[in-house]
Structures are given as C-alpha cells and as structure tokens.
PDB file of C-alpha atoms in Angstrom:
ATOM      1  CA  UNK A  17      48.373 -55.630 169.220  1.00  0.00           C
ATOM      2  CA  UNK A  18      46.737 -58.440 171.376  1.00  0.00           C
ATOM      3  CA  UNK A  19      44.423 -59.814 168.946  1.00  0.00           C
ATOM      4  CA  UNK A  20      47.578 -60.327 166.745  1.00  0.00           C
ATOM      5  CA  UNK A  21      49.174 -61.970 169.595  1.00  0.00           C
ATOM      6  CA  UNK A  22      45.953 -64.031 170.255  1.00  0.00           C
ATOM      7  CA  UNK A  23      45.591 -65.045 166.273  1.00  0.00           C
ATOM      8  CA  UNK A  24      49.556 -66.135 166.569  1.00  0.00           C
ATOM      9  CA  UNK A  25      49.451 -68.618 169.713  1.00  0.00           C
ATOM     10  CA  UNK A  26      45.830 -70.054 168.148  1.00  0.00           C
ATOM     11  CA  UNK A  27      47.920 -70.592 164.752  1.00  0.00           C
ATOM     12  CA  UNK A  28      50.907 -72.314 166.742  1.00  0.00           C
ATOM     13  CA  UNK A  29      48.362 -74.482 167.950  1.00  0.00           C
ATOM     14  CA  UNK A  30      46.401 -75.147 164.542  1.00  0.00           C
ATOM     15  CA  UNK A  31      50.453 -75.831 162.846  1.00  0.00           C
ATOM     16  CA  UNK A  32      50.672 -78.498 165.750  1.00  0.00           C
ATOM     17  CA  UNK A  33      47.671 -80.218 165.615  1.00  0.00           C
ATOM     18  CA  UNK A  34      47.710 -80.281 161.437  1.00  0.00           C
ATOM     19  CA  UNK A  35      51.335 -81.858 161.376  1.00  0.00           C
ATOM     20  CA  UNK A  36      50.200 -84.232 164.165  1.00  0.00           C
ATOM     21  CA  UNK A  37      46.942 -85.315 162.352  1.00  0.00           C
ATOM     22  CA  UNK A  38      49.046 -85.756 159.202  1.00  0.00           C
ATOM     23  CA  UNK A  39      51.933 -87.653 160.501  1.00  0.00           C
ATOM     24  CA  UNK A  40      48.616 -90.439 162.063  1.00  0.00           C
ATOM     25  CA  UNK A  41      46.627 -90.320 158.781  1.00  0.00           C
ATOM     26  CA  UNK A  42      46.791 -88.581 155.408  1.00  0.00           C
ATOM     27  CA  UNK A  43      43.458 -89.305 153.599  1.00  0.00           C
ATOM     28  CA  UNK A  44      43.112 -86.190 151.901  1.00  0.00           C
ATOM     29  CA  UNK A  45      46.635 -85.565 150.531  1.00  0.00           C
ATOM     30  CA  UNK A  46      46.585 -89.382 149.105  1.00  0.00           C
ATOM     31  CA  UNK A  47      42.894 -88.349 147.796  1.00  0.00           C
ATOM     32  CA  UNK A  48      44.279 -85.640 146.173  1.00  0.00           C
ATOM     33  CA  UNK A  49      47.435 -87.401 145.184  1.00  0.00           C
ATOM     34  CA  UNK A  50      44.983 -90.175 143.463  1.00  0.00           C
ATOM     35  CA  UNK A  51      42.697 -87.595 141.595  1.00  0.00           C
ATOM     36  CA  UNK A  52      46.103 -85.346 140.136  1.00  0.00           C
ATOM     37  CA  UNK A  53      48.209 -88.088 139.305  1.00  0.00           C
ATOM     38  CA  UNK A  54      47.953 -91.248 136.903  1.00  0.00           C
ATOM     39  CA  UNK A  55      48.294 -94.988 138.628  1.00  0.00           C
ATOM     40  CA  UNK A  56      51.940 -94.759 137.696  1.00  0.00           C
ATOM     41  CA  UNK A  57      52.960 -91.931 139.535  1.00  0.00           C
ATOM     42  CA  UNK A  58      50.411 -92.184 142.694  1.00  0.00           C
ATOM     43  CA  UNK A  59      51.794 -92.254 145.961  1.00  0.00           C
ATOM     44  CA  UNK A  60      52.493 -95.717 147.405  1.00  0.00           C
ATOM     45  CA  UNK A  61      50.446 -97.407 150.149  1.00  0.00           C
ATOM     46  CA  UNK A  62      53.740 -96.865 152.635  1.00  0.00           C
ATOM     47  CA  UNK A  63      54.135 -93.440 151.862  1.00  0.00           C
ATOM     48  CA  UNK A  64      53.467 -91.019 155.044  1.00  0.00           C
ATOM     49  CA  UNK A  65      54.175 -87.752 153.128  1.00  0.00           C
ATOM     50  CA  UNK A  66      51.141 -85.290 153.687  1.00  0.00           C
ATOM     51  CA  UNK A  67      50.846 -81.474 152.971  1.00  0.00           C
ATOM     52  CA  UNK A  68      52.685 -80.556 155.781  1.00  0.00           C
ATOM     53  CA  UNK A  69      54.035 -84.015 156.890  1.00  0.00           C
ATOM     54  CA  UNK A  70      57.438 -84.790 155.588  1.00  0.00           C
ATOM     55  CA  UNK A  71      57.580 -81.896 152.898  1.00  0.00           C
ATOM     56  CA  UNK A  72      60.480 -79.504 152.804  1.00  0.00           C
ATOM     57  CA  UNK A  73      60.291 -75.679 153.841  1.00  0.00           C
ATOM     58  CA  UNK A  74      58.759 -74.309 150.364  1.00  0.00           C
ATOM     59  CA  UNK A  75      56.292 -76.647 149.948  1.00  0.00           C
ATOM     60  CA  UNK A  76      54.805 -76.441 153.602  1.00  0.00           C
ATOM     61  CA  UNK A  77      54.670 -72.243 153.175  1.00  0.00           C
ATOM     62  CA  UNK A  78      53.137 -72.891 149.850  1.00  0.00           C
ATOM     63  CA  UNK A  79      50.282 -74.995 151.374  1.00  0.00           C
ATOM     64  CA  UNK A  80      49.812 -72.991 154.544  1.00  0.00           C
ATOM     65  CA  UNK A  81      49.595 -69.948 152.341  1.00  0.00           C
ATOM     66  CA  UNK A  82      47.240 -71.346 150.072  1.00  0.00           C
ATOM     67  CA  UNK A  83      44.975 -72.059 152.903  1.00  0.00           C
ATOM     68  CA  UNK A  84      45.198 -68.784 154.691  1.00  0.00           C
ATOM     69  CA  UNK A  85      44.672 -67.051 151.133  1.00  0.00           C
ATOM     70  CA  UNK A  86      41.649 -68.912 150.654  1.00  0.00           C
ATOM     71  CA  UNK A  87      40.587 -68.260 154.145  1.00  0.00           C
ATOM     72  CA  UNK A  88      41.582 -64.005 153.722  1.00  0.00           C
ATOM     73  CA  UNK A  89      39.455 -64.310 150.931  1.00  0.00           C
ATOM     74  CA  UNK A  90      36.098 -65.721 152.414  1.00  0.00           C
ATOM     75  CA  UNK A  91      36.864 -63.369 155.883  1.00  0.00           C
ATOM     76  CA  UNK A  92      36.698 -60.370 153.463  1.00  0.00           C
ATOM     77  CA  UNK A  93      33.525 -61.495 151.513  1.00  0.00           C
ATOM     78  CA  UNK A  94      32.131 -62.576 154.405  1.00  0.00           C
ATOM     79  CA  UNK A  95      32.253 -59.337 156.899  1.00  0.00           C
ATOM     80  CA  UNK A  96      30.986 -56.301 156.210  1.00  0.00           C
ATOM     81  CA  UNK A  97      33.755 -54.069 157.667  1.00  0.00           C
ATOM     82  CA  UNK A  98      36.809 -53.541 155.314  1.00  0.00           C
ATOM     83  CA  UNK A  99      39.463 -53.881 157.446  1.00  0.00           C
ATOM     84  CA  UNK A 100      43.475 -54.563 156.940  1.00  0.00           C
ATOM     85  CA  UNK A 101      43.809 -58.142 157.858  1.00  0.00           C
ATOM     86  CA  UNK A 102      47.365 -58.859 155.944  1.00  0.00           C
ATOM     87  CA  UNK A 103      49.050 -58.351 159.286  1.00  0.00           C
ATOM     88  CA  UNK A 104      46.840 -61.126 161.331  1.00  0.00           C
ATOM     89  CA  UNK A 105      46.946 -63.812 158.189  1.00  0.00           C
ATOM     90  CA  UNK A 106      51.173 -63.016 158.284  1.00  0.00           C
ATOM     91  CA  UNK A 107      51.357 -63.959 161.582  1.00  0.00           C
ATOM     92  CA  UNK A 108      48.926 -66.677 161.239  1.00  0.00           C
ATOM     93  CA  UNK A 109      51.397 -68.444 158.119  1.00  0.00           C
ATOM     94  CA  UNK A 110      53.979 -67.932 160.457  1.00  0.00           C
ATOM     95  CA  UNK A 111      52.873 -69.040 163.641  1.00  0.00           C
ATOM     96  CA  UNK A 112      51.601 -72.218 161.728  1.00  0.00           C
ATOM     97  CA  UNK A 113      54.739 -72.874 159.778  1.00  0.00           C
ATOM     98  CA  UNK A 114      56.832 -72.698 163.082  1.00  0.00           C
ATOM     99  CA  UNK A 115      54.154 -75.159 164.908  1.00  0.00           C
ATOM    100  CA  UNK A 116      54.609 -77.775 161.943  1.00  0.00           C
ATOM    101  CA  UNK A 117      58.518 -77.650 163.182  1.00  0.00           C
ATOM    102  CA  UNK A 118      57.610 -77.702 166.923  1.00  0.00           C
ATOM    103  CA  UNK A 119      55.168 -80.576 166.274  1.00  0.00           C
ATOM    104  CA  UNK A 120      57.608 -82.525 163.991  1.00  0.00           C
ATOM    105  CA  UNK A 121      61.104 -81.767 166.447  1.00  0.00           C
ATOM    106  CA  UNK A 122      58.578 -83.349 169.181  1.00  0.00           C
ATOM    107  CA  UNK A 123      57.647 -86.347 166.686  1.00  0.00           C
ATOM    108  CA  UNK A 124      61.146 -87.086 165.884  1.00  0.00           C
ATOM    109  CA  UNK A 125      62.398 -87.027 169.856  1.00  0.00           C
ATOM    110  CA  UNK A 126      59.535 -89.240 170.267  1.00  0.00           C
ATOM    111  CA  UNK A 127      60.536 -91.735 167.656  1.00  0.00           C
ATOM    112  CA  UNK A 128      64.225 -91.457 168.718  1.00  0.00           C
ATOM    113  CA  UNK A 129      63.523 -92.274 172.331  1.00  0.00           C
ATOM    114  CA  UNK A 130      61.714 -95.738 171.808  1.00  0.00           C
ATOM    115  CA  UNK A 131      63.144 -98.455 173.946  1.00  0.00           C
ATOM    116  CA  UNK A 132      64.401-100.150 171.079  1.00  0.00           C
ATOM    117  CA  UNK A 133      66.260 -97.299 169.962  1.00  0.00           C
ATOM    118  CA  UNK A 134      67.997 -96.501 173.136  1.00  0.00           C
ATOM    119  CA  UNK A 135      69.242 -99.915 173.424  1.00  0.00           C
ATOM    120  CA  UNK A 136      70.788 -99.684 170.059  1.00  0.00           C
ATOM    121  CA  UNK A 137      72.625 -96.184 171.370  1.00  0.00           C
ATOM    122  CA  UNK A 138      73.712 -97.786 174.741  1.00  0.00           C
ATOM    123  CA  UNK A 139      74.964-100.812 173.163  1.00  0.00           C
ATOM    124  CA  UNK A 140      76.710 -98.449 170.197  1.00  0.00           C
ATOM    125  CA  UNK A 141      78.134 -96.046 173.312  1.00  0.00           C
ATOM    126  CA  UNK A 142      79.744 -99.502 175.032  1.00  0.00           C
ATOM    127  CA  UNK A 143      81.209-100.634 171.830  1.00  0.00           C
ATOM    128  CA  UNK A 144      83.013 -97.243 171.071  1.00  0.00           C
ATOM    129  CA  UNK A 145      84.221 -96.671 175.230  1.00  0.00           C
ATOM    130  CA  UNK A 146      85.770-100.694 174.885  1.00  0.00           C
ATOM    131  CA  UNK A 147      87.250 -99.474 171.444  1.00  0.00           C
ATOM    132  CA  UNK A 148      88.879 -96.237 173.435  1.00  0.00           C
ATOM    133  CA  UNK A 149      89.901 -98.582 176.259  1.00  0.00           C
ATOM    134  CA  UNK A 150      91.956-100.597 173.848  1.00  0.00           C
ATOM    135  CA  UNK A 151      93.644 -97.732 171.853  1.00  0.00           C
ATOM    136  CA  UNK A 152      94.588 -96.132 175.270  1.00  0.00           C
ATOM    137  CA  UNK A 153      95.996 -99.496 176.709  1.00  0.00           C
ATOM    138  CA  UNK A 154      97.616 -99.881 173.283  1.00  0.00           C
ATOM    139  CA  UNK A 155      99.340 -96.495 174.017  1.00  0.00           C
ATOM    140  CA  UNK A 156      99.809 -97.026 177.850  1.00  0.00           C
ATOM    141  CA  UNK A 157     102.095-100.135 176.873  1.00  0.00           C
ATOM    142  CA  UNK A 158     105.886 -99.480 177.019  1.00  0.00           C
ATOM    143  CA  UNK A 159     107.105-100.969 173.949  1.00  0.00           C
ATOM    144  CA  UNK A 160     109.791-103.663 173.966  1.00  0.00           C
ATOM    145  CA  UNK A 161     113.011-102.572 173.801  1.00  0.00           C
ATOM    146  CA  UNK A 162     114.633-103.620 170.473  1.00  0.00           C
ATOM    147  CA  UNK A 163     117.369-105.938 170.685  1.00  0.00           C
ATOM    148  CA  UNK A 164     120.491-104.992 168.691  1.00  0.00           C
ATOM    149  CA  UNK A 165     121.238-107.035 165.915  1.00  0.00           C
ATOM    150  CA  UNK A 166     124.787-108.636 166.445  1.00  0.00           C
ATOM    151  CA  UNK A 167     126.794-109.200 163.485  1.00  0.00           C
ATOM    152  CA  UNK A 168     127.721-112.923 163.389  1.00  0.00           C
ATOM    153  CA  UNK A 169     131.216-113.175 163.809  1.00  0.00           C
ATOM    154  CA  UNK A 170     133.483-115.546 161.631  1.00  0.00           C
ATOM    155  CA  UNK A 171     134.081-118.775 162.800  1.00  0.00           C
ATOM    156  CA  UNK A 172     137.498-119.513 161.402  1.00  0.00           C
ATOM    157  CA  UNK A 173     139.095-116.730 163.389  1.00  0.00           C
ATOM    158  CA  UNK A 174     140.252-116.854 167.134  1.00  0.00           C
ATOM    159  CA  UNK A 175     138.411-114.268 169.516  1.00  0.00           C
ATOM    160  CA  UNK A 176     140.925-111.914 170.871  1.00  0.00           C
ATOM    161  CA  UNK A 177     140.771-110.957 174.371  1.00  0.00           C
ATOM    162  CA  UNK A 178     140.240-107.569 175.589  1.00  0.00           C
ATOM    163  CA  UNK A 179     143.369-106.767 176.663  1.00  0.00           C
ATOM    164  CA  UNK A 180     144.575-107.740 173.120  1.00  0.00           C
ATOM    165  CA  UNK A 181     142.063-105.782 171.513  1.00  0.00           C
ATOM    166  CA  UNK A 182     143.506-102.818 173.680  1.00  0.00           C
ATOM    167  CA  UNK A 183     146.886-103.183 173.005  1.00  0.00           C
ATOM    168  CA  UNK A 184     145.895-103.238 169.145  1.00  0.00           C
ATOM    169  CA  UNK A 185     144.677-100.099 169.682  1.00  0.00           C
ATOM    170  CA  UNK A 186     147.431 -98.530 171.363  1.00  0.00           C
ATOM    171  CA  UNK A 187     145.758 -97.875 174.603  1.00  0.00           C
ATOM    172  CA  UNK A 188     147.577-100.188 176.876  1.00  0.00           C
ATOM    173  CA  UNK A 189     151.256-101.164 176.910  1.00  0.00           C
TER     174      UNK A 189
END
C-alpha cells in the first residue's frame, strides 16, 4: 500500500509537470502532427494543443494509458521478477490524469487573475452596480398621481350652481 501511495504522488506530480510543460511548448505533438497529417490538415502555428493541453478527458486518458502501457511493457520485460504491476499502473494513470486537471485549474486561474482581466471584471461590476442603482431609484420614486380627465362642458349652456343642482335632485327644497 505504501508503494502505491508513493507511485500515486509521483504520478500526480508527473501529470502536473507534463501539463505545464505542454502549455509552454508542444514541439513533440507538433512534430507527430506534421508526420501524420497532410499539409492542409496540420496544426496552425497559433494552436497550443498538445497531448494533454487543451484536450478532452477521453483523449487525455488514451494518451496517458498508452504511455503507461508502453512503460509497463518495458518494466515487465526488463525486470526478471514477475509481479502484479497492474494496480501500480492503474494508480499512476489516475494520478497523472488528476494531476493534469489540477495543473489546468492553476494555469486557468493564473490567466484569469492578470491585471487587465481584473480591471475588466471590476469595470463590469461597477456597471452592474450602477444599473441596479438606477433600477432601484426608478422603483422607489413615487409615481405622479394621475390627473383625472375632465369632460369639457358645453359652452353654450350656463353653469348651474350647487344649490340649483341639489334642488334638481330633490335633496333640498
């Protein structure tokens, strides 16, 4: 169990270093891409994709498993002792894959915390707060009372006084 934990930690560090190295320079992947693809299908110079960098989970798993399968074949061929190495290589595959995702999280966080990005985020936050203030001010302002529309009285008839109108209705005598 102790050897398995040691292999797990070493493979985790290996995955972090491999991902970080590929994010800086992907010459081996470009070289294999140039060999295996025609000129029209080759990678563009600005493409940063590598074996692990900017790849999906399944492709990363394939490349890591392929690397450790080749290394398992070499180890079983070189060592005269026939031991059960599967658990160690499975642990190394999982740890390397986990290490690549840890490294990508740190590299992604590093890119997002640059000064320009922080200033953009701060400005967006200020704009959102200003919009909220305007909305709250609009909601809190009392609406002006609606003025009832009066029907225009015909100009030809003289206006009756209140007393005359009450007499017409029969309220007073």
